[in-house]
PDB file of C-alpha atoms in Angstrom:
ATOM      1  CA  MET A  89     160.810  54.895  34.561  1.00  0.00           C
ATOM      2  CA  LEU A  90     162.250  52.100  36.687  1.00  0.00           C
ATOM      3  CA  THR A  91     159.827  51.046  39.427  1.00  0.00           C
ATOM      4  CA  PHE A  92     160.995  48.790  42.251  1.00  0.00           C
ATOM      5  CA  ILE A  93     158.114  46.741  43.647  1.00  0.00           C
ATOM      6  CA  GLY A  94     158.092  44.669  46.818  1.00  0.00           C
ATOM      7  CA  LEU A  95     155.886  41.585  46.468  1.00  0.00           C
ATOM      8  CA  GLY A  96     155.375  40.950  50.185  1.00  0.00           C
ATOM      9  CA  LEU A  97     156.060  37.646  51.888  1.00  0.00           C
ATOM     10  CA  TYR A  98     153.651  34.914  50.903  1.00  0.00           C
ATOM     11  CA  ASP A  99     152.008  34.562  47.489  1.00  0.00           C
ATOM     12  CA  GLU A 100     150.895  36.370  44.339  1.00  0.00           C
ATOM     13  CA  ARG A 101     148.241  38.277  46.321  1.00  0.00           C
ATOM     14  CA  SER A 102     150.632  39.727  48.914  1.00  0.00           C
ATOM     15  CA  ILE A 103     151.537  42.671  46.689  1.00  0.00           C
ATOM     16  CA  SER A 104     149.943  46.046  47.508  1.00  0.00           C
ATOM     17  CA  ILE A 105     147.260  47.496  45.236  1.00  0.00           C
ATOM     18  CA  ALA A 106     149.675  50.242  44.182  1.00  0.00           C
ATOM     19  CA  GLY A 107     152.280  47.610  43.345  1.00  0.00           C
ATOM     20  CA  ARG A 108     149.792  45.539  41.370  1.00  0.00           C
ATOM     21  CA  ASP A 109     148.701  48.549  39.326  1.00  0.00           C
ATOM     22  CA  ALA A 110     152.291  49.535  38.516  1.00  0.00           C
ATOM     23  CA  LEU A 111     153.152  45.953  37.634  1.00  0.00           C
ATOM     24  CA  GLN A 112     150.301  45.588  35.179  1.00  0.00           C
ATOM     25  CA  ALA A 113     151.140  48.933  33.560  1.00  0.00           C
ATOM     26  CA  ALA A 114     154.814  48.041  32.974  1.00  0.00           C
ATOM     27  CA  ASP A 115     156.183  47.389  29.481  1.00  0.00           C
ATOM     28  CA  TYR A 116     158.855  45.022  30.826  1.00  0.00           C
ATOM     29  CA  VAL A 117     159.131  43.147  34.129  1.00  0.00           C
ATOM     30  CA  ALA A 118     162.300  41.746  35.680  1.00  0.00           C
ATOM     31  CA  ALA A 119     162.657  39.981  39.025  1.00  0.00           C
ATOM     32  CA  GLU A 120     165.194  38.330  41.287  1.00  0.00           C
ATOM     33  CA  PHE A 121     164.518  35.631  43.849  1.00  0.00           C
ATOM     34  CA  TYR A 122     168.040  34.877  45.069  1.00  0.00           C
ATOM     35  CA  THR A 123     167.819  37.246  48.074  1.00  0.00           C
ATOM     36  CA  SER A 124     164.412  35.876  49.067  1.00  0.00           C
ATOM     37  CA  TYR A 125     161.372  34.255  47.511  1.00  0.00           C
ATOM     38  CA  LEU A 126     157.608  33.968  47.958  1.00  0.00           C
ATOM     39  CA  VAL A 127     156.620  31.092  50.225  1.00  0.00           C
ATOM     40  CA  ASP A 128     153.577  29.994  48.221  1.00  0.00           C
ATOM     41  CA  ALA A 129     153.866  31.337  44.678  1.00  0.00           C
ATOM     42  CA  THR A 130     155.912  30.332  41.665  1.00  0.00           C
ATOM     43  CA  VAL A 131     156.947  32.671  38.875  1.00  0.00           C
ATOM     44  CA  SER A 132     154.210  31.095  36.788  1.00  0.00           C
ATOM     45  CA  ASP A 133     151.673  31.908  39.519  1.00  0.00           C
ATOM     46  CA  LEU A 134     152.739  35.545  39.449  1.00  0.00           C
ATOM     47  CA  GLU A 135     152.587  35.725  35.662  1.00  0.00           C
ATOM     48  CA  THR A 136     149.122  34.193  35.522  1.00  0.00           C
ATOM     49  CA  ALA A 137     147.674  36.255  38.367  1.00  0.00           C
ATOM     50  CA  HIS A 138     148.908  39.575  36.989  1.00  0.00           C
ATOM     51  CA  ASP A 139     148.836  38.755  33.248  1.00  0.00           C
ATOM     52  CA  ILE A 140     152.517  39.555  32.726  1.00  0.00           C
ATOM     53  CA  ASP A 141     155.763  37.953  31.591  1.00  0.00           C
ATOM     54  CA  ILE A 142     158.655  38.003  34.051  1.00  0.00           C
ATOM     55  CA  ASP A 143     162.346  37.928  33.187  1.00  0.00           C
ATOM     56  CA  VAL A 144     163.927  36.239  36.223  1.00  0.00           C
ATOM     57  CA  ARG A 145     167.504  37.384  36.715  1.00  0.00           C
ATOM     58  CA  ASP A 146     170.258  35.595  38.608  1.00  0.00           C
ATOM     59  CA  ARG A 147     172.687  37.483  40.836  1.00  0.00           C
ATOM     60  CA  GLU A 148     175.124  38.141  37.999  1.00  0.00           C
ATOM     61  CA  GLY A 149     172.310  39.418  35.780  1.00  0.00           C
ATOM     62  CA  VAL A 150     171.342  42.019  38.379  1.00  0.00           C
ATOM     63  CA  GLU A 151     174.634  43.001  39.970  1.00  0.00           C
ATOM     64  CA  GLN A 152     177.097  42.716  37.088  1.00  0.00           C
ATOM     65  CA  HIS A 153     175.056  42.877  33.897  1.00  0.00           C
ATOM     66  CA  PRO A 154     171.962  45.064  34.377  1.00  0.00           C
ATOM     67  CA  GLU A 155     172.590  47.041  31.175  1.00  0.00           C
ATOM     68  CA  ASP A 156     169.571  45.726  29.294  1.00  0.00           C
ATOM     69  CA  ILE A 157     167.282  46.606  32.206  1.00  0.00           C
ATOM     70  CA  LEU A 158     168.636  50.145  32.280  1.00  0.00           C
ATOM     71  CA  ARG A 159     168.425  50.557  28.512  1.00  0.00           C
ATOM     72  CA  LYS A 160     164.779  49.545  28.524  1.00  0.00           C
ATOM     73  CA  ALA A 161     164.025  51.897  31.418  1.00  0.00           C
ATOM     74  CA  GLN A 162     165.349  54.838  29.386  1.00  0.00           C
ATOM     75  CA  SER A 163     162.433  54.558  26.970  1.00  0.00           C
ATOM     76  CA  GLU A 164     159.889  52.225  28.613  1.00  0.00           C
ATOM     77  CA  ASP A 165     158.196  51.624  31.941  1.00  0.00           C
ATOM     78  CA  VAL A 166     160.184  48.864  33.656  1.00  0.00           C
ATOM     79  CA  ALA A 167     159.216  47.064  36.877  1.00  0.00           C
ATOM     80  CA  PHE A 168     161.763  45.256  39.026  1.00  0.00           C
ATOM     81  CA  LEU A 169     160.305  42.747  41.474  1.00  0.00           C
ATOM     82  CA  THR A 170     161.606  41.220  44.684  1.00  0.00           C
ATOM     83  CA  ALA A 171     160.014  39.294  47.520  1.00  0.00           C
ATOM     84  CA  GLY A 172     159.488  41.212  50.749  1.00  0.00           C
ATOM     85  CA  ASP A 173     160.408  44.882  50.521  1.00  0.00           C
ATOM     86  CA  THR A 174     162.384  45.860  47.486  1.00  0.00           C
ATOM     87  CA  MET A 175     165.013  48.116  49.081  1.00  0.00           C
ATOM     88  CA  ILE A 176     166.231  45.850  51.901  1.00  0.00           C
ATOM     89  CA  SER A 177     169.089  44.523  49.748  1.00  0.00           C
ATOM     90  CA  THR A 178     171.995  46.772  48.726  1.00  0.00           C
ATOM     91  CA  THR A 179     171.838  45.034  45.338  1.00  0.00           C
ATOM     92  CA  HIS A 180     168.654  46.921  44.567  1.00  0.00           C
ATOM     93  CA  THR A 181     169.931  50.235  45.899  1.00  0.00           C
ATOM     94  CA  ASP A 182     172.907  49.906  43.561  1.00  0.00           C
ATOM     95  CA  LEU A 183     170.603  49.311  40.589  1.00  0.00           C
ATOM     96  CA  ARG A 184     168.512  52.331  41.504  1.00  0.00           C
ATOM     97  CA  LEU A 185     171.591  54.554  41.757  1.00  0.00           C
ATOM     98  CA  ARG A 186     172.802  53.351  38.366  1.00  0.00           C
ATOM     99  CA  ALA A 187     169.438  54.319  36.902  1.00  0.00           C
ATOM    100  CA  ILE A 188     169.544  57.762  38.509  1.00  0.00           C
ATOM    101  CA  ASP A 189     173.049  58.317  37.102  1.00  0.00           C
ATOM    102  CA  ARG A 190     171.561  57.753  33.633  1.00  0.00           C
ATOM    103  CA  GLY A 191     168.767  60.241  34.214  1.00  0.00           C
ATOM    104  CA  ILE A 192     166.116  57.531  34.564  1.00  0.00           C
ATOM    105  CA  ASP A 193     163.190  58.321  36.847  1.00  0.00           C
ATOM    106  CA  THR A 194     162.801  55.794  39.659  1.00  0.00           C
ATOM    107  CA  ARG A 195     160.223  55.063  42.311  1.00  0.00           C
ATOM    108  CA  VAL A 196     159.762  52.496  45.068  1.00  0.00           C
ATOM    109  CA  ILE A 197     156.561  50.666  46.002  1.00  0.00           C
ATOM    110  CA  HIS A 198     157.218  48.924  49.290  1.00  0.00           C
ATOM    111  CA  GLY A 199     156.141  45.501  50.474  1.00  0.00           C
ATOM    112  CA  VAL A 200     155.985  43.833  53.878  1.00  0.00           C
ATOM    113  CA  THR A 201     159.377  42.768  55.245  1.00  0.00           C
ATOM    114  CA  ALA A 202     160.313  39.697  57.251  1.00  0.00           C
ATOM    115  CA  GLN A 203     161.569  41.932  60.073  1.00  0.00           C
ATOM    116  CA  THR A 204     158.305  43.845  60.499  1.00  0.00           C
ATOM    117  CA  ALA A 205     156.380  40.574  60.261  1.00  0.00           C
ATOM    118  CA  ALA A 206     158.621  39.006  62.917  1.00  0.00           C
ATOM    119  CA  SER A 207     158.005  41.954  65.212  1.00  0.00           C
ATOM    120  CA  GLY A 208     154.264  41.692  64.717  1.00  0.00           C
ATOM    121  CA  LEU A 209     154.122  37.911  65.118  1.00  0.00           C
ATOM    122  CA  THR A 210     156.256  37.778  68.262  1.00  0.00           C
ATOM    123  CA  GLY A 211     154.907  40.905  69.936  1.00  0.00           C
ATOM    124  CA  LEU A 212     158.403  42.340  70.340  1.00  0.00           C
ATOM    125  CA  GLN A 213     158.383  46.101  69.910  1.00  0.00           C
ATOM    126  CA  ASN A 214     159.827  47.198  66.594  1.00  0.00           C
ATOM    127  CA  TYR A 215     161.892  50.102  67.967  1.00  0.00           C
ATOM    128  CA  ARG A 216     163.705  47.749  70.353  1.00  0.00           C
ATOM    129  CA  PHE A 217     165.499  45.826  67.582  1.00  0.00           C
ATOM    130  CA  GLY A 218     169.182  46.389  66.908  1.00  0.00           C
ATOM    131  CA  LYS A 219     171.364  45.422  63.965  1.00  0.00           C
ATOM    132  CA  SER A 220     170.138  42.325  62.133  1.00  0.00           C
ATOM    133  CA  VAL A 221     172.497  39.552  61.016  1.00  0.00           C
ATOM    134  CA  THR A 222     172.500  36.768  58.440  1.00  0.00           C
ATOM    135  CA  LEU A 223     173.610  33.290  59.469  1.00  0.00           C
ATOM    136  CA  PRO A 224     175.220  31.453  56.530  1.00  0.00           C
ATOM    137  CA  PHE A 225     175.404  27.741  55.907  1.00  0.00           C
ATOM    138  CA  PRO A 226     178.633  26.424  57.508  1.00  0.00           C
ATOM    139  CA  TYR A 227     180.122  25.592  54.104  1.00  0.00           C
ATOM    140  CA  ALA A 228     179.316  29.046  52.723  1.00  0.00           C
ATOM    141  CA  HIS A 229     181.784  31.084  54.782  1.00  0.00           C
ATOM    142  CA  GLY A 230     184.685  28.646  54.712  1.00  0.00           C
ATOM    143  CA  ALA A 231     185.257  28.251  58.441  1.00  0.00           C
ATOM    144  CA  GLU A 232     184.055  26.248  61.409  1.00  0.00           C
ATOM    145  CA  GLY A 233     181.268  27.529  63.623  1.00  0.00           C
ATOM    146  CA  VAL A 234     179.325  30.766  63.478  1.00  0.00           C
ATOM    147  CA  PRO A 235     181.117  33.763  61.914  1.00  0.00           C
ATOM    148  CA  THR A 236     182.427  36.215  64.498  1.00  0.00           C
ATOM    149  CA  SER A 237     180.631  39.018  62.645  1.00  0.00           C
ATOM    150  CA  VAL A 238     177.364  37.332  63.653  1.00  0.00           C
ATOM    151  CA  THR A 239     178.232  36.614  67.278  1.00  0.00           C
ATOM    152  CA  ASP A 240     179.803  40.060  67.774  1.00  0.00           C
ATOM    153  CA  SER A 241     176.682  41.808  66.439  1.00  0.00           C
ATOM    154  CA  ILE A 242     174.408  39.709  68.663  1.00  0.00           C
ATOM    155  CA  ALA A 243     176.589  40.486  71.692  1.00  0.00           C
ATOM    156  CA  ALA A 244     176.587  44.214  70.897  1.00  0.00           C
ATOM    157  CA  ASN A 245     172.806  44.257  70.622  1.00  0.00           C
ATOM    158  CA  ARG A 246     172.384  42.368  73.888  1.00  0.00           C
ATOM    159  CA  GLU A 247     174.733  44.774  75.698  1.00  0.00           C
ATOM    160  CA  ARG A 248     172.330  47.541  74.684  1.00  0.00           C
ATOM    161  CA  GLY A 249     169.264  45.484  75.609  1.00  0.00           C
ATOM    162  CA  LEU A 250     168.182  45.192  71.956  1.00  0.00           C
ATOM    163  CA  HIS A 251     166.617  42.292  70.068  1.00  0.00           C
ATOM    164  CA  THR A 252     168.335  40.672  67.079  1.00  0.00           C
ATOM    165  CA  VAL A 253     166.738  39.291  63.938  1.00  0.00           C
ATOM    166  CA  VAL A 254     168.826  36.434  62.557  1.00  0.00           C
ATOM    167  CA  TYR A 255     168.092  35.888  58.873  1.00  0.00           C
ATOM    168  CA  LEU A 256     168.884  32.384  57.663  1.00  0.00           C
ATOM    169  CA  ASP A 257     170.874  31.648  54.528  1.00  0.00           C
ATOM    170  CA  ILE A 258     169.116  30.984  51.213  1.00  0.00           C
ATOM    171  CA  LYS A 259     170.615  29.181  48.219  1.00  0.00           C
ATOM    172  CA  ALA A 260     167.656  29.473  45.877  1.00  0.00           C
ATOM    173  CA  ASP A 261     169.528  28.068  42.885  1.00  0.00           C
ATOM    174  CA  ARG A 262     170.055  24.857  44.890  1.00  0.00           C
ATOM    175  CA  ASP A 263     166.614  24.898  46.549  1.00  0.00           C
ATOM    176  CA  GLU A 264     168.423  24.968  49.881  1.00  0.00           C
ATOM    177  CA  TYR A 265     167.230  26.946  52.891  1.00  0.00           C
ATOM    178  CA  LEU A 266     168.757  27.045  56.366  1.00  0.00           C
ATOM    179  CA  ARG A 267     166.167  25.927  58.893  1.00  0.00           C
ATOM    180  CA  ALA A 268     165.529  27.408  62.318  1.00  0.00           C
ATOM    181  CA  SER A 269     166.359  24.146  64.097  1.00  0.00           C
ATOM    182  CA  ASP A 270     169.769  23.907  62.429  1.00  0.00           C
ATOM    183  CA  ALA A 271     170.456  27.585  63.062  1.00  0.00           C
ATOM    184  CA  ALA A 272     169.497  27.190  66.725  1.00  0.00           C
ATOM    185  CA  GLU A 273     171.906  24.281  67.074  1.00  0.00           C
ATOM    186  CA  MET A 274     174.712  26.308  65.498  1.00  0.00           C
ATOM    187  CA  LEU A 275     174.089  29.302  67.769  1.00  0.00           C
ATOM    188  CA  ALA A 276     173.701  27.191  70.918  1.00  0.00           C
ATOM    189  CA  THR A 277     177.202  25.865  70.287  1.00  0.00           C
ATOM    190  CA  ASP A 278     178.769  29.316  70.019  1.00  0.00           C
ATOM    191  CA  LEU A 279     176.546  31.286  72.412  1.00  0.00           C
ATOM    192  CA  GLU A 280     175.004  30.635  75.789  1.00  0.00           C
ATOM    193  CA  ASP A 281     171.828  28.556  75.631  1.00  0.00           C
ATOM    194  CA  MET A 282     169.653  31.664  75.564  1.00  0.00           C
ATOM    195  CA  LEU A 283     166.007  32.313  74.838  1.00  0.00           C
ATOM    196  CA  ALA A 284     165.223  32.539  71.126  1.00  0.00           C
ATOM    197  CA  ILE A 285     162.126  32.658  68.948  1.00  0.00           C
ATOM    198  CA  ALA A 286     161.746  30.669  65.747  1.00  0.00           C
ATOM    199  CA  VAL A 287     159.473  32.214  63.126  1.00  0.00           C
ATOM    200  CA  ALA A 288     158.468  30.106  60.127  1.00  0.00           C
ATOM    201  CA  ARG A 289     156.499  31.182  57.052  1.00  0.00           C
ATOM    202  CA  ALA A 290     155.903  34.782  58.146  1.00  0.00           C
ATOM    203  CA  GLY A 291     153.189  36.332  56.024  1.00  0.00           C
ATOM    204  CA  SER A 292     151.381  33.048  55.393  1.00  0.00           C
ATOM    205  CA  PRO A 293     147.980  32.062  56.814  1.00  0.00           C
ATOM    206  CA  ASP A 294     149.685  29.547  59.136  1.00  0.00           C
ATOM    207  CA  PRO A 295     152.955  30.981  60.464  1.00  0.00           C
ATOM    208  CA  THR A 296     154.728  29.174  63.286  1.00  0.00           C
ATOM    209  CA  VAL A 297     156.104  31.179  66.212  1.00  0.00           C
ATOM    210  CA  ARG A 298     157.818  29.296  69.041  1.00  0.00           C
ATOM    211  CA  ALA A 299     160.031  30.580  71.869  1.00  0.00           C
ATOM    212  CA  ASP A 300     162.378  28.394  73.910  1.00  0.00           C
ATOM    213  CA  ARG A 301     166.026  27.761  74.669  1.00  0.00           C
ATOM    214  CA  LEU A 302     168.211  27.486  71.583  1.00  0.00           C
ATOM    215  CA  SER A 303     168.953  23.858  72.450  1.00  0.00           C
ATOM    216  CA  ALA A 304     165.222  23.078  72.668  1.00  0.00           C
ATOM    217  CA  LEU A 305     164.459  24.820  69.353  1.00  0.00           C
ATOM    218  CA  ALA A 306     167.235  22.745  67.778  1.00  0.00           C
ATOM    219  CA  GLU A 307     165.151  19.627  68.449  1.00  0.00           C
ATOM    220  CA  LYS A 308     161.941  20.892  66.839  1.00  0.00           C
ATOM    221  CA  ASP A 309     160.581  20.709  63.287  1.00  0.00           C
ATOM    222  CA  PHE A 310     159.168  24.019  62.103  1.00  0.00           C
ATOM    223  CA  GLY A 311     157.940  22.798  58.736  1.00  0.00           C
ATOM    224  CA  ASP A 312     158.482  24.385  55.364  1.00  0.00           C
ATOM    225  CA  PRO A 313     160.726  27.451  54.915  1.00  0.00           C
ATOM    226  CA  LEU A 314     161.299  30.346  55.061  1.00  0.00           C
ATOM    227  CA  HIS A 315     162.525  30.487  58.660  1.00  0.00           C
ATOM    228  CA  LEU A 316     164.253  33.076  60.826  1.00  0.00           C
ATOM    229  CA  LEU A 317     165.286  33.409  64.467  1.00  0.00           C
ATOM    230  CA  VAL A 318     164.865  36.285  66.890  1.00  0.00           C
ATOM    231  CA  LEU A 319     167.176  36.624  69.905  1.00  0.00           C
ATOM    232  CA  PRO A 320     165.511  38.934  72.426  1.00  0.00           C
ATOM    233  CA  GLY A 321     167.336  41.495  74.517  1.00  0.00           C
ATOM    234  CA  GLU A 322     165.769  43.100  77.573  1.00  0.00           C
ATOM    235  CA  LEU A 323     162.032  42.493  77.603  1.00  0.00           C
ATOM    236  CA  HIS A 324     159.316  44.993  78.464  1.00  0.00           C
ATOM    237  CA  HIS A 325     156.579  43.386  80.562  1.00  0.00           C
ATOM    238  CA  LEU A 326     154.194  43.611  77.609  1.00  0.00           C
ATOM    239  CA  GLU A 327     156.749  41.800  75.436  1.00  0.00           C
ATOM    240  CA  GLU A 328     156.998  39.059  78.046  1.00  0.00           C
ATOM    241  CA  GLU A 329     153.225  38.658  78.020  1.00  0.00           C
ATOM    242  CA  ALA A 330     153.237  38.565  74.226  1.00  0.00           C
ATOM    243  CA  LEU A 331     155.934  35.870  74.047  1.00  0.00           C
ATOM    244  CA  ALA A 332     154.052  33.747  76.562  1.00  0.00           C
ATOM    245  CA  ALA A 333     150.740  34.114  74.699  1.00  0.00           C
ATOM    246  CA  LEU A 334     151.939  34.154  71.090  1.00  0.00           C
ATOM    247  CA  ALA A 335     155.034  31.947  71.204  1.00  0.00           C
ATOM    248  CA  ASP A 336     154.508  29.606  74.192  1.00  0.00           C
ATOM    249  CA  ALA A 337     157.637  30.965  75.860  1.00  0.00           C
ATOM    250  CA  PRO A 338     158.562  29.035  79.047  1.00  0.00           C
ATOM    251  CA  ALA A 339     158.010  31.184  82.143  1.00  0.00           C
ATOM    252  CA  ASP A 340     161.438  30.357  83.580  1.00  0.00           C
ATOM    253  CA  MET A 341     163.140  31.586  80.412  1.00  0.00           C
ATOM    254  CA  LEU A 342     161.272  34.910  80.506  1.00  0.00           C
ATOM    255  CA  ASN A 343     162.339  35.387  84.118  1.00  0.00           C
ATOM    256  CA  ALA A 344     165.929  34.569  83.148  1.00  0.00           C
ATOM    257  CA  VAL A 345     165.953  37.254  80.429  1.00  0.00           C
ATOM    258  CA  ASP A 346     164.298  39.787  82.732  1.00  0.00           C
ATOM    259  CA  SER A 347     166.825  39.257  85.530  1.00  0.00           C
ATOM    260  CA  ARG A 348     169.973  39.169  83.381  1.00  0.00           C
TER     261      ARG A 348
END
């Protein structure tokens, strides 16, 4: 059996009870933290809390050389851990399909995702979100400005009145995380100075949620990572009330979105 377990967003206690039980019953535990990581838990914290040993894999060890994981899963119970929800990344879907091709039983135990947390924290309705995008560090995509794939997806969502979650680049091996203020500055340069919402440390006891113009968010400090941005589309009146109450959205910006 190969069991994929989402750890949730914050610390060693964010895992579901079902996930915890499967984790403690596993004969071997692997994990990756290059797609995301827990805000307030180290690998050592996880090992101590759940009385396990974790084999942390880098990208190559998951995507190109997962053979030892699959071999173990043919005769043992193997758990594969990720922060957030385990099947958000295509990397993990590929590993699951490889296991199925070998006749290995698989199952998925889900965790909370950054997108659902962002919807809950901002008050924006989950079914009104369109395609999400990832904003890379400027040096990571080898060109100036924001990639057209990002701006085109945002524009397409806005044409349909849909909200956009903008995930911010992570370079975990370098302990480098794109911050909401830097992302807002990048987007304000390539887009109109629209309303946006910065969300920091979703899933923690003290998340930060702040709505304002992109240029205004670019001047703010949102504290420790992880951060993301939400660019709203058309707003339902209840969403407007939520952004005002939960994210201190300026009234003139809500009117501007509503009258677009």
